[in-house]
């Protein structure tokens, strides 16, 4: 509904071995991978629309 926040869905996946190795101990990189995955997964819903991404890390904003 226009003017309100809404959850469009939930999705998850396991990190690939190479991703796991590259992001070991790096939560910012894991967060970025999750954002990219989410944008690709929900592209049919997001394409052509403005949207905001909320995350947990202050320094990341």
PDB file of C-alpha atoms in Angstrom:
ATOM      1  CA  UNK A   1       0.000   0.000   0.000  1.00  0.00           C
ATOM      2  CA  UNK A   2       1.436   3.349  -0.982  1.00  0.00           C
ATOM      3  CA  UNK A   3       2.989   5.244   1.912  1.00  0.00           C
ATOM      4  CA  UNK A   4       3.471   2.252   4.191  1.00  0.00           C
ATOM      5  CA  UNK A   5       6.354  -0.129   4.798  1.00  0.00           C
ATOM      6  CA  UNK A   6       5.728  -3.724   3.838  1.00  0.00           C
ATOM      7  CA  UNK A   7       7.673  -6.956   3.947  1.00  0.00           C
ATOM      8  CA  UNK A   8       7.563  -8.431   0.444  1.00  0.00           C
ATOM      9  CA  UNK A   9       8.997 -11.800   1.372  1.00  0.00           C
ATOM     10  CA  UNK A  10      11.828 -13.729   2.978  1.00  0.00           C
ATOM     11  CA  UNK A  11      14.665 -15.603   1.302  1.00  0.00           C
ATOM     12  CA  UNK A  12      17.919 -17.192   2.352  1.00  0.00           C
ATOM     13  CA  UNK A  13      20.776 -19.229   0.994  1.00  0.00           C
ATOM     14  CA  UNK A  14      23.969 -20.776   2.240  1.00  0.00           C
ATOM     15  CA  UNK A  15      27.258 -19.075   1.391  1.00  0.00           C
ATOM     16  CA  UNK A  16      29.310 -20.821  -1.267  1.00  0.00           C
ATOM     17  CA  UNK A  17      32.684 -22.160  -0.056  1.00  0.00           C
ATOM     18  CA  UNK A  18      34.596 -19.368  -1.849  1.00  0.00           C
ATOM     19  CA  UNK A  19      32.305 -16.714  -0.331  1.00  0.00           C
ATOM     20  CA  UNK A  20      32.695 -18.259   3.103  1.00  0.00           C
ATOM     21  CA  UNK A  21      36.482 -18.157   2.790  1.00  0.00           C
ATOM     22  CA  UNK A  22      36.571 -14.562   1.470  1.00  0.00           C
ATOM     23  CA  UNK A  23      34.231 -13.226   4.157  1.00  0.00           C
ATOM     24  CA  UNK A  24      35.711 -15.083   7.114  1.00  0.00           C
ATOM     25  CA  UNK A  25      35.522 -12.682  10.056  1.00  0.00           C
ATOM     26  CA  UNK A  26      34.187  -9.853   7.873  1.00  0.00           C
ATOM     27  CA  UNK A  27      30.563  -9.149   8.692  1.00  0.00           C
ATOM     28  CA  UNK A  28      30.357  -6.094   6.393  1.00  0.00           C
ATOM     29  CA  UNK A  29      31.157  -8.213   3.333  1.00  0.00           C
ATOM     30  CA  UNK A  30      28.597 -10.822   4.383  1.00  0.00           C
ATOM     31  CA  UNK A  31      26.007  -8.081   4.754  1.00  0.00           C
ATOM     32  CA  UNK A  32      26.810  -6.795   1.247  1.00  0.00           C
ATOM     33  CA  UNK A  33      26.489 -10.297  -0.207  1.00  0.00           C
ATOM     34  CA  UNK A  34      23.088 -10.606   1.465  1.00  0.00           C
ATOM     35  CA  UNK A  35      21.957  -7.263   0.012  1.00  0.00           C
ATOM     36  CA  UNK A  36      23.069  -8.225  -3.509  1.00  0.00           C
ATOM     37  CA  UNK A  37      21.361 -11.620  -3.196  1.00  0.00           C
ATOM     38  CA  UNK A  38      18.153 -10.001  -1.951  1.00  0.00           C
ATOM     39  CA  UNK A  39      18.094  -7.429  -4.753  1.00  0.00           C
ATOM     40  CA  UNK A  40      18.602 -10.125  -7.378  1.00  0.00           C
ATOM     41  CA  UNK A  41      16.086 -12.512  -5.801  1.00  0.00           C
ATOM     42  CA  UNK A  42      13.365  -9.877  -5.454  1.00  0.00           C
ATOM     43  CA  UNK A  43      14.166  -8.047  -8.704  1.00  0.00           C
ATOM     44  CA  UNK A  44      10.695  -8.676 -10.198  1.00  0.00           C
ATOM     45  CA  UNK A  45       9.164  -6.828  -7.235  1.00  0.00           C
ATOM     46  CA  UNK A  46      11.809  -4.093  -6.967  1.00  0.00           C
ATOM     47  CA  UNK A  47      12.581  -3.218 -10.583  1.00  0.00           C
ATOM     48  CA  UNK A  48      11.515   0.325 -11.400  1.00  0.00           C
ATOM     49  CA  UNK A  49      10.625   1.174  -7.792  1.00  0.00           C
ATOM     50  CA  UNK A  50      12.393   3.171  -5.122  1.00  0.00           C
ATOM     51  CA  UNK A  51      13.219   1.118  -2.045  1.00  0.00           C
ATOM     52  CA  UNK A  52      15.331   1.343   1.087  1.00  0.00           C
ATOM     53  CA  UNK A  53      17.602  -1.267   2.570  1.00  0.00           C
ATOM     54  CA  UNK A  54      17.850  -1.408   6.339  1.00  0.00           C
ATOM     55  CA  UNK A  55      20.708  -3.249   8.010  1.00  0.00           C
ATOM     56  CA  UNK A  56      22.214  -3.688  11.468  1.00  0.00           C
ATOM     57  CA  UNK A  57      25.649  -2.056  11.278  1.00  0.00           C
ATOM     58  CA  UNK A  58      25.863   1.679  12.058  1.00  0.00           C
ATOM     59  CA  UNK A  59      29.156   2.240  10.237  1.00  0.00           C
ATOM     60  CA  UNK A  60      27.643   0.724   7.117  1.00  0.00           C
ATOM     61  CA  UNK A  61      24.932   3.394   6.706  1.00  0.00           C
TER      62      UNK A  61
END
